[in-house]
Coordinates of C-alpha atoms and ligand atoms in Angstrom, one line a residue:
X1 CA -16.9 13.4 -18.0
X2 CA -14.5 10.6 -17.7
X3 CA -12.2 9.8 -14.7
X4 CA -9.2 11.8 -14.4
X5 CA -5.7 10.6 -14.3
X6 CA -5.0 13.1 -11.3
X7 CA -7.5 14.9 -8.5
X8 CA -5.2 17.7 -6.6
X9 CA -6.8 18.2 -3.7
X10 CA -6.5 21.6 -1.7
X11 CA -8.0 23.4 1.2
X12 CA -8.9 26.8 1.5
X13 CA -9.2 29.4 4.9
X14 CA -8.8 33.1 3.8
X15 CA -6.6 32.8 1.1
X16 CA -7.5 35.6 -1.4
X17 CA -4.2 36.9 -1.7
X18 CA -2.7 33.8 -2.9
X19 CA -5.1 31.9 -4.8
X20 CA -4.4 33.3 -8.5
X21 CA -0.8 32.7 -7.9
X22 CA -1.2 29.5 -7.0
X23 CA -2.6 28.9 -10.1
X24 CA -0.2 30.5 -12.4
X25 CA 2.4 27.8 -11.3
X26 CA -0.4 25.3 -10.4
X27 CA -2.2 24.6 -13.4
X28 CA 1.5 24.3 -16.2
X29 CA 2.5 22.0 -14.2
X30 CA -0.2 20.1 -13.7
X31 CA -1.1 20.2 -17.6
X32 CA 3.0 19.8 -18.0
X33 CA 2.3 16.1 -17.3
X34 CA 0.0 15.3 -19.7
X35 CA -2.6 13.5 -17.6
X36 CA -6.4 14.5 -17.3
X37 CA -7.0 15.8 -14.1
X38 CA -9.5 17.8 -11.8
X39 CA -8.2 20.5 -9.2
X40 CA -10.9 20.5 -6.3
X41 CA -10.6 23.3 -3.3
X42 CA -12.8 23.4 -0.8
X43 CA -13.3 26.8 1.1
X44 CA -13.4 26.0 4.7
X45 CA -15.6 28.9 5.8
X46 CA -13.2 31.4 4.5
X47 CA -14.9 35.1 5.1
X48 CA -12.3 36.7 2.6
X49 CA -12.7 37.2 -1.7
X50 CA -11.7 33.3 -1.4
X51 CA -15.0 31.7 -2.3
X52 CA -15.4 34.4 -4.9
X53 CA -12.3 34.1 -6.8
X54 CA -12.4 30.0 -6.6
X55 CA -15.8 30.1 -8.2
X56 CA -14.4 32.6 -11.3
X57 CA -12.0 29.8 -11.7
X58 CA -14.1 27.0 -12.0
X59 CA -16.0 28.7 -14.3
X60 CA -12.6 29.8 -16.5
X61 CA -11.1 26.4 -16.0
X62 CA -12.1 22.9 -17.4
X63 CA -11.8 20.7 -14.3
X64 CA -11.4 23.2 -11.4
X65 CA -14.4 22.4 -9.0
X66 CA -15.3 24.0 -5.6
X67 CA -16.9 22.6 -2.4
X68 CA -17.9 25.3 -0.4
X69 CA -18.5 24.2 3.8
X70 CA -21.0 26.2 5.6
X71 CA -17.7 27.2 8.2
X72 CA -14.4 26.6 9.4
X73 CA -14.2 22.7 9.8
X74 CA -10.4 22.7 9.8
X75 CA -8.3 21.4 7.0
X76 CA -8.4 18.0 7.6
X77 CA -12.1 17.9 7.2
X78 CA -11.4 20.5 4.2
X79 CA -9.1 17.7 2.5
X80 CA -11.3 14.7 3.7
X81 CA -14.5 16.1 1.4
X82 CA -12.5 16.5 -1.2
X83 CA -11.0 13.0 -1.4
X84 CA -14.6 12.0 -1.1
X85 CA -15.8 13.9 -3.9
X86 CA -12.2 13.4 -6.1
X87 CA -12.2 10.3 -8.2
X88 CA -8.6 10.9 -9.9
X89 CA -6.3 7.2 -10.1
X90 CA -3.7 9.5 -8.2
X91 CA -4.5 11.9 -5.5
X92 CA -2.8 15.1 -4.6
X93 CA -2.9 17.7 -1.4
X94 CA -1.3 20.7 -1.4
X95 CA -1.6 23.7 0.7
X96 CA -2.7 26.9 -0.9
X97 CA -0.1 29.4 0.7
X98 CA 2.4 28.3 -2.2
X99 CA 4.6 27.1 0.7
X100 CA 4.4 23.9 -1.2
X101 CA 5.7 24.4 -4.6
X102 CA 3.3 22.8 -7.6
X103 CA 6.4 22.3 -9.5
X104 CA 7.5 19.3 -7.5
X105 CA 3.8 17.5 -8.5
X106 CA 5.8 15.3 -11.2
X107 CA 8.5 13.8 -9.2
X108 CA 4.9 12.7 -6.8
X109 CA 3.2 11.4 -9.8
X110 CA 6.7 9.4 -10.8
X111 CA 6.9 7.8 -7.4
X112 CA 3.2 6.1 -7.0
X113 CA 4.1 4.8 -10.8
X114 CA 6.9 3.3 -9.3
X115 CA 4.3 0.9 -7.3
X116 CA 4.2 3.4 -4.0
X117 CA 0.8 4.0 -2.6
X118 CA 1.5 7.1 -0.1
X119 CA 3.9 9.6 -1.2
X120 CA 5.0 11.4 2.0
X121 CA 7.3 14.3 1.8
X122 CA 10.1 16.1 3.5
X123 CA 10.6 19.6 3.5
X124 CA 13.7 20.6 2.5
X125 CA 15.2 23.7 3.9
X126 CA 11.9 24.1 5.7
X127 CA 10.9 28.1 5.7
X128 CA 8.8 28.5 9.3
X129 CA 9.6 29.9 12.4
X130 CA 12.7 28.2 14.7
X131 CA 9.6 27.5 17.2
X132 CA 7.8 25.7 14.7
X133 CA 10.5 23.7 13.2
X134 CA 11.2 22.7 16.6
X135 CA 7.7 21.7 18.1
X136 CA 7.8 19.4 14.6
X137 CA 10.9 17.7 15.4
X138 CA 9.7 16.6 19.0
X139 CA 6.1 15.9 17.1
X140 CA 7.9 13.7 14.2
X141 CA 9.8 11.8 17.1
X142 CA 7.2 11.2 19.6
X143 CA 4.8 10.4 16.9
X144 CA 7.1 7.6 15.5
X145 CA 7.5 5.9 19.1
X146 CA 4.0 6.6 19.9
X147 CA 2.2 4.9 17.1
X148 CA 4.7 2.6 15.5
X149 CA 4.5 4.3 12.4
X150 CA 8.1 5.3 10.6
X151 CA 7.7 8.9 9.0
X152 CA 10.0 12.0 8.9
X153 CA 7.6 14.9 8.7
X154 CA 4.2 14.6 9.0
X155 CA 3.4 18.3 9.0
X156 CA 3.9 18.1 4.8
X157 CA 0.9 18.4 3.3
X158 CA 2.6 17.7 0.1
X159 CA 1.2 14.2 -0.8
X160 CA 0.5 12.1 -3.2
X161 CA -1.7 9.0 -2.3
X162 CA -3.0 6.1 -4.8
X163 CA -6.8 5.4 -5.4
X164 CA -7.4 2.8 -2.9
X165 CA -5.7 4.8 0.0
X166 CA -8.0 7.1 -0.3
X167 CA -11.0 5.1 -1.0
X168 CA -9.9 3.5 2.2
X169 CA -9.7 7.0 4.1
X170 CA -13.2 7.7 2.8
X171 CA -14.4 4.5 4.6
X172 CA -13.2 6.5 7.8
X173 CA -16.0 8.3 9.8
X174 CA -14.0 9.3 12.2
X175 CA -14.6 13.0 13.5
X176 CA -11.0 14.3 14.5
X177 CA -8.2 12.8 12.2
X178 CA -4.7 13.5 10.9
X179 CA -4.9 12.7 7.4
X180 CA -1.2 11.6 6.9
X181 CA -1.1 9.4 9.3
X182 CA -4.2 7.9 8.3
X183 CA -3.0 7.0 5.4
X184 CA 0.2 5.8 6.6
X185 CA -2.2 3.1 8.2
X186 CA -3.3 1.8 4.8
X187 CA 0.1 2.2 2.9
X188 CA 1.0 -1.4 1.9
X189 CA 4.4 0.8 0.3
X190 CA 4.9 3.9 1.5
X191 CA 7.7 6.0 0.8
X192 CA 9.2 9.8 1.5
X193 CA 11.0 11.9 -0.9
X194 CA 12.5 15.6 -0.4
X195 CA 10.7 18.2 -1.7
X196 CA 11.0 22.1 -1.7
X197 CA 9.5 24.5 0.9
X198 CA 8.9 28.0 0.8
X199 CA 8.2 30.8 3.2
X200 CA 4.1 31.5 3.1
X201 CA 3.4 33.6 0.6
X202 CA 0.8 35.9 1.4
X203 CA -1.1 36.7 4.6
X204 CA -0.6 34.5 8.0
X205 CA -0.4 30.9 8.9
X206 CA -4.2 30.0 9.7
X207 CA -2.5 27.8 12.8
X208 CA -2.9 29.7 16.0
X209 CA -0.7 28.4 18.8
X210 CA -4.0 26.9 20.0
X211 CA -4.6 25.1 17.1
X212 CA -1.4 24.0 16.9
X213 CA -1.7 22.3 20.1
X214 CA -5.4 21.0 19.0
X215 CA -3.9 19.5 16.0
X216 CA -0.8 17.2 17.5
X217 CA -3.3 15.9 20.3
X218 CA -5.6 14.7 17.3
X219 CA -2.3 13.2 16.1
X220 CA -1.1 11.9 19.1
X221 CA -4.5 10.5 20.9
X222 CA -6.0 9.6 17.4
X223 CA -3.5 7.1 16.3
X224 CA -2.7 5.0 20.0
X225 CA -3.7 4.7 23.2
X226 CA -0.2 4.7 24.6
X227 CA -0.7 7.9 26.2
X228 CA -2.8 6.0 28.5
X229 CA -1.1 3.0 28.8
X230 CA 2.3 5.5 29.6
X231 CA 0.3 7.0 32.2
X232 CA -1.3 4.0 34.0
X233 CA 2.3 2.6 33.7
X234 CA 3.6 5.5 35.4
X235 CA 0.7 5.4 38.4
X236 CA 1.9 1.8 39.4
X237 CA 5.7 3.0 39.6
X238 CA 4.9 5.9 41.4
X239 CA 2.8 3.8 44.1
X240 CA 5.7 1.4 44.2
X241 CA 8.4 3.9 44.8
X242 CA 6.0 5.8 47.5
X243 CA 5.7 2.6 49.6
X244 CA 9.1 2.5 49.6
X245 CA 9.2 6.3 50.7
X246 CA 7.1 5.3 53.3
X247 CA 8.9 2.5 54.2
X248 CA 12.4 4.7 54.5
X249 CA 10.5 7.4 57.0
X250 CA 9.3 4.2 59.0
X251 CA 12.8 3.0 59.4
X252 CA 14.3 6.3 60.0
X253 CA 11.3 7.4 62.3
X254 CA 13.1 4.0 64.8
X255 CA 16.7 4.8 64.0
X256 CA 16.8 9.0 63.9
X257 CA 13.6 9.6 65.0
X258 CA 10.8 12.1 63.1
X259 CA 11.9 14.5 60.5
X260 CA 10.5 17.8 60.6
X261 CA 12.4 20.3 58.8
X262 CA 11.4 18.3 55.4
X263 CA 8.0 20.0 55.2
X264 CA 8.9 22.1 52.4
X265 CA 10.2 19.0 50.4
X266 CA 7.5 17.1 50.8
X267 CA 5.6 19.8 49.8
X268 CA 7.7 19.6 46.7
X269 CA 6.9 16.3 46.3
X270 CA 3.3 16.7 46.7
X271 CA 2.6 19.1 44.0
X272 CA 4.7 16.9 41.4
X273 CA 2.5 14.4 41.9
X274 CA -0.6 16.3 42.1
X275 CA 0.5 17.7 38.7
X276 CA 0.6 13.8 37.4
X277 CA -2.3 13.6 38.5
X278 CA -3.8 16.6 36.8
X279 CA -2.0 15.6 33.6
X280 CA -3.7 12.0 33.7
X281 CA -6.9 12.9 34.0
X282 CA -6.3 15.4 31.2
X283 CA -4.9 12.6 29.2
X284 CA -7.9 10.4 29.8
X285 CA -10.2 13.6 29.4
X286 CA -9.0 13.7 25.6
X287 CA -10.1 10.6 25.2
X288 CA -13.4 10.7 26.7
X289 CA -14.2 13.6 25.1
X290 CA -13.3 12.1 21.4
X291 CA -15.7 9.2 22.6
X292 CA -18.2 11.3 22.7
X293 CA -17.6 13.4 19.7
X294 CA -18.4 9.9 17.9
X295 CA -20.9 8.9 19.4
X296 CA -23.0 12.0 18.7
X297 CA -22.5 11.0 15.4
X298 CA -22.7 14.7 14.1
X299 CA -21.8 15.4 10.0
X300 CA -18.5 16.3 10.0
X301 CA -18.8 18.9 7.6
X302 CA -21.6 20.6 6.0
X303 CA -21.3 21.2 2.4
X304 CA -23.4 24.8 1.1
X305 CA -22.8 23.8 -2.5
X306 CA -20.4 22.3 -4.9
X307 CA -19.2 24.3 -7.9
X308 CA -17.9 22.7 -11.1
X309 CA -19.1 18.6 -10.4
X310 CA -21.3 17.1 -12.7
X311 CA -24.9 15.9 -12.4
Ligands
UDP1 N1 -6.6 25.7 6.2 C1 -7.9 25.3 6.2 N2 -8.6 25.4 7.3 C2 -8.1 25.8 8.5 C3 -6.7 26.2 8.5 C4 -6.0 26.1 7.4 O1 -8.4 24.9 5.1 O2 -8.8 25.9 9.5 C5 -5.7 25.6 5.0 C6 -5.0 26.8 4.6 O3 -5.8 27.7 3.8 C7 -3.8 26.3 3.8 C8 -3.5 25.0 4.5 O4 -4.7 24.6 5.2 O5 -4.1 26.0 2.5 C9 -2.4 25.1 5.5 O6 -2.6 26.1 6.4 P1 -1.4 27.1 6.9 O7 -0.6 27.5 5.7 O8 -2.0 28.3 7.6 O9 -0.7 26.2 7.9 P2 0.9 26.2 8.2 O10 1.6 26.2 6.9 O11 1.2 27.5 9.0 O12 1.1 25.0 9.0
MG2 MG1 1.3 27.2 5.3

């Protein structure tokens, strides 16, 4: 089989409901645009009909291909063995819950002609709960002043990224990752266009608040080690400003004489700073703990068998 113009990349987790009706809209307008192409899903442990129903469509459809993973490896890794196994000129991710809408694959496609490499997107009219939309904004800020990096909305996992962008991801070994800004990283010409954004169509966001929380600290702590630096920054004004503290209880101690009735206050004081504290090590923790997720130099996935690949 020859290359394909396209590879649309898309991970599954318990998606049964939503899988043929992705695609009904998914493969017209993929065909719509004339290129050859390959649609790879990987089932990321799913213990729904998913696996099921992605195999019948491999088998039904010229270019569908499956990776099946042994269990739940997250999306990112879900995404990441796909672009490893896709070898389409222009790579695609989309989510599976129709929340990203297929139809919107052209104006993608149009944009990397143009001479872009990453195709980010913005939703538009976003459909998710005020609580999410608002955890985002403060994610898409911090993120931005954190790393350096200049995008709107990483949460999109409406992409489009060139070849070599992803080639370059697949020279990544890195166990935790946020695949957007990964590729942000290597994008000699990124850009960001608005795209539609639909409520999830079937069943429930496969993001528990946990997960949630999992996922922006793999962003945050993945990307720059300004977290750190913040934090030993904030330790040596903190001791400064306590010497000084010290210093003003010294003087008062000669002009006033000892204060007593502060107790509580201090007490106040105390626990802010033990809560620093508790917060730095947690920051450093993170860290630590990735260091040694590398080190063990575990698989980062574990593939049970691909469906529709040649050879
Ligand atoms: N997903 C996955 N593994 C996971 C969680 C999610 O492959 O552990 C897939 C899921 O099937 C969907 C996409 O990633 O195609 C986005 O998940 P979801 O819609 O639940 O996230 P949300 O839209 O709530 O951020
Ligand atoms: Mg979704």
């Amino acid at each position: 089989m020859e290359q394909p113009y396209l590879s649309i990349v898309i991970p599954v987790y318990n998606e049964e409901a939503n899988l043929e009706h992705l695609m009904e809209r998914l493969l017209p307008a993929v065909q719509g645009t004339g290129h050859s192409f390959e649609i790879i899903f990987t089932n990321d442990g799913s213990k729904d009909r998913s696996l099921e129903i992605l195999c019948r469509m491999a088998e039904r459809n010229e270019g569908v291909k499956v990776i099946d993973f042994t269990g739940n490896f997250g999306q990112h890794m879900a995404i990441l063995a796909a672009f490893e196994a896709s070898s389409g000129e222009i790579v695609i991710t989309l989510d599976a819950d129709l929340q990203n809408p297929p139809e919107e694959i052209p104006r993608l496609i149009a944009e990397i002609e143009k001479g872009h490499d990453v195709v980010g997107t913005i939703r538009q009219q976003r459909q998710d709960s005020a609580f999410r939309k608002m955890a985002s904004r403060v994610v898409n800020i911090s993120t931005n002043k954190i790393t350096g990096m200049q995008m709107q909305d990483y949460g999109c996992m409406l992409r489009a990224y060139h070849r070599y962008v992803v080639d370059n991801i697949n020279r990544c070994k890195e166990s935790t990752t946020f695949i957007p800004a990964l590729a942000q990283t290597f994008a000699s010409n990124p850009t960001e266009i608005e795209v539609g954004h639909a409520e999830r169509a079937e069943g429930e966001s496969k993001y528990s608040f946990y997960k949630l929380i999992r996922l922006n600290f793999d962003l945050m702590t993945g990307f720059s080690v300004v977290p750190l630096q913040l934090f030993a920054l904030f330790g040596i004004i903190t001791s400064v400003m306590s010497v000084a503290f010290a210093l003003f209880l010294l003087i008062r101690r000669f002009l006033v004489g000892a204060e007593v009735e502060g107790v509580f206050t201090l007490f106040a004081i105390l626990f802010f700073f033990i809560g620093i504290i508790i917060m730095g090590i947690g920051i450093v923790g993170e860290y630590v703990g990735r260091i040694y997720q590398e080190v063990r130099k575990r698989p980062r996935f574990v593939v049970r068998r691909a469906y529709g690949f040649d050879e």
